[in-house]
Short mmCIF file of C-alpha atoms in Angstrom, two decimals:
data_model
loop_
_atom_site.label_atom_id
_atom_site.label_comp_id
_atom_site.label_asym_id
_atom_site.label_seq_id
_atom_site.Cartn_x
_atom_site.Cartn_y
_atom_site.Cartn_z
CA GLN A 15 12.23 12.11 -61.69
CA VAL A 16 14.43 14.39 -59.50
CA GLN A 17 15.73 17.69 -62.24
CA LEU A 18 18.80 18.73 -62.54
CA VAL A 19 19.93 22.77 -62.38
CA GLU A 20 23.44 23.44 -63.10
CA SER A 21 24.30 27.18 -62.22
CA GLY A 22 27.67 29.82 -61.58
CA GLY A 23 29.56 28.55 -64.64
CA GLY A 24 30.87 31.65 -66.61
CA SER A 25 34.41 33.11 -68.10
CA VAL A 26 37.59 33.45 -66.43
CA GLN A 27 41.80 34.23 -66.52
CA ALA A 28 43.73 31.65 -65.65
CA GLY A 29 44.48 31.59 -62.10
CA GLY A 30 41.90 32.27 -61.43
CA SER A 31 37.99 30.68 -59.45
CA LEU A 32 34.43 29.96 -59.98
CA THR A 33 32.08 27.49 -58.18
CA LEU A 34 30.26 25.67 -59.55
CA SER A 35 26.02 24.64 -57.78
CA CYS A 36 23.66 22.41 -59.09
CA ARG A 37 21.06 22.66 -57.57
CA ALA A 38 17.66 19.94 -57.28
CA SER A 39 14.02 19.57 -58.01
CA GLY A 40 13.75 16.63 -54.55
CA SER A 41 15.45 15.71 -52.28
CA ILE A 42 19.31 14.48 -53.04
CA ALA A 43 20.21 12.18 -49.98
CA MET A 44 18.51 9.44 -52.12
CA PHE A 45 21.70 9.45 -54.81
CA TRP A 46 23.86 6.55 -55.06
CA HIS A 47 26.40 9.05 -56.09
CA MET A 48 26.50 12.30 -57.88
CA ALA A 49 28.66 13.55 -60.11
CA TRP A 50 30.29 16.80 -62.15
CA PHE A 51 31.38 15.69 -66.12
CA ARG A 52 32.51 17.91 -68.93
CA GLN A 53 32.70 17.34 -72.15
CA ALA A 54 35.48 20.25 -74.28
CA PRO A 55 34.49 20.52 -77.73
CA GLY A 56 35.94 16.77 -79.86
CA LYS A 57 35.66 15.67 -76.70
CA GLU A 58 35.03 12.86 -74.67
CA ARG A 59 32.99 13.19 -71.24
CA GLN A 60 34.83 13.24 -68.33
CA GLY A 61 34.02 12.88 -64.47
CA VAL A 62 35.56 15.38 -63.14
CA ALA A 63 34.46 14.50 -59.68
CA ALA A 64 31.59 12.26 -57.45
CA ILE A 65 30.46 11.62 -54.10
CA GLU A 66 29.18 8.71 -53.09
CA LYS A 67 25.72 8.65 -50.05
CA ALA A 68 27.97 7.21 -47.72
CA GLY A 69 30.00 10.00 -48.36
CA THR A 70 32.78 8.72 -50.58
CA ILE A 71 34.94 11.30 -52.71
CA LYS A 72 36.86 10.58 -55.03
CA TYR A 73 38.12 13.45 -58.22
CA GLY A 74 40.09 12.82 -62.29
CA ASP A 75 44.05 12.83 -62.08
CA SER A 76 43.56 15.54 -63.70
CA VAL A 77 42.06 18.63 -61.14
CA LYS A 78 43.20 16.00 -58.05
CA GLY A 79 43.86 19.08 -55.55
CA ARG A 80 42.39 21.56 -57.14
CA PHE A 81 39.11 21.11 -57.48
CA THR A 82 36.42 20.27 -54.54
CA ILE A 83 33.33 18.26 -54.03
CA SER A 84 30.57 19.04 -51.66
CA ARG A 85 27.01 18.52 -50.67
CA ASP A 86 24.22 20.07 -48.71
CA LEU A 87 22.06 17.82 -47.87
CA ALA A 88 19.63 20.20 -46.40
CA LYS A 89 19.91 21.92 -49.75
CA ASN A 90 19.19 19.93 -52.35
CA ILE A 91 22.42 21.34 -54.12
CA LEU A 92 25.87 19.64 -55.65
CA TYR A 93 28.54 21.87 -55.49
CA LEU A 94 32.38 22.17 -57.57
CA GLN A 95 34.72 24.77 -55.62
CA MET A 96 37.42 24.93 -58.52
CA ASN A 97 40.32 26.69 -57.98
CA ASN A 98 43.88 27.27 -60.06
CA LEU A 99 41.33 26.97 -63.41
CA GLN A 100 44.23 27.00 -66.09
CA SER A 101 43.00 26.68 -70.36
CA GLU A 102 41.98 22.69 -69.99
CA ASP A 103 39.60 23.30 -68.49
CA THR A 104 37.53 25.43 -70.47
CA ALA A 105 34.52 22.85 -70.71
CA VAL A 106 30.29 22.97 -70.88
CA TYR A 107 30.22 21.37 -67.87
CA TYR A 108 26.74 18.81 -66.28
CA CYS A 109 25.28 17.82 -63.20
CA ALA A 110 24.75 13.67 -62.87
CA ALA A 111 23.37 11.88 -59.79
CA ASP A 112 22.55 8.44 -59.93
CA TYR A 113 20.11 5.94 -57.70
CA GLY A 114 22.57 2.78 -58.19
CA GLY A 115 23.65 -0.49 -59.96
CA VAL A 116 24.72 1.85 -62.72
CA PRO A 117 28.48 0.15 -64.56
CA GLY A 118 31.52 2.66 -64.66
CA PHE A 119 29.32 5.25 -63.36
CA PHE A 120 32.73 7.42 -62.74
CA PRO A 121 34.30 8.51 -63.72
CA GLY A 122 32.39 6.82 -66.83
CA PRO A 123 30.67 8.77 -68.69
CA PRO A 124 28.21 6.61 -67.94
CA ARG A 125 25.90 5.90 -70.79
CA ILE A 126 23.18 4.84 -69.04
CA GLY A 127 20.19 5.69 -66.21
CA VAL A 128 21.86 8.79 -65.14
CA ASN A 129 20.09 11.86 -64.25
CA TRP A 130 21.71 14.95 -65.72
CA GLY A 131 21.80 18.71 -65.81
CA GLN A 132 21.66 20.60 -68.82
CA GLY A 133 25.62 21.94 -68.12
CA THR A 134 26.99 25.57 -67.71
CA GLN A 135 30.00 26.24 -69.77
CA VAL A 136 33.11 27.27 -68.42
CA THR A 137 36.19 29.00 -69.85
CA VAL A 138 39.51 30.07 -68.66
CA SER A 139 41.80 32.42 -70.64
CA SER A 140 45.44 32.58 -70.75
#
């Protein structure tokens, strides 16, 4: 099973930017979907952004225009560029991927058949 490892989280002031990376232990070209989810304390895991194998991109409503998802197939890395961060963006951010056939993958959260990373904390102070 391909392992996913997130990095790039940290603390930033409101209005700042961060870039998250999700490095896979194998080829990401085989995944049907890759996505970023986030989970704040006491809340359900929420879909942030997703990219399909063919390149179609989707965003959660709360991050449209501020976040950008991208991937580097040669390096097997998924990115999330986050601009104009706000306090409500504070959460643990998770990378996820599936090989297809997962119902409700995005905005999800998907319940089965998904590879998850361990998460990286993003804290935005106002």
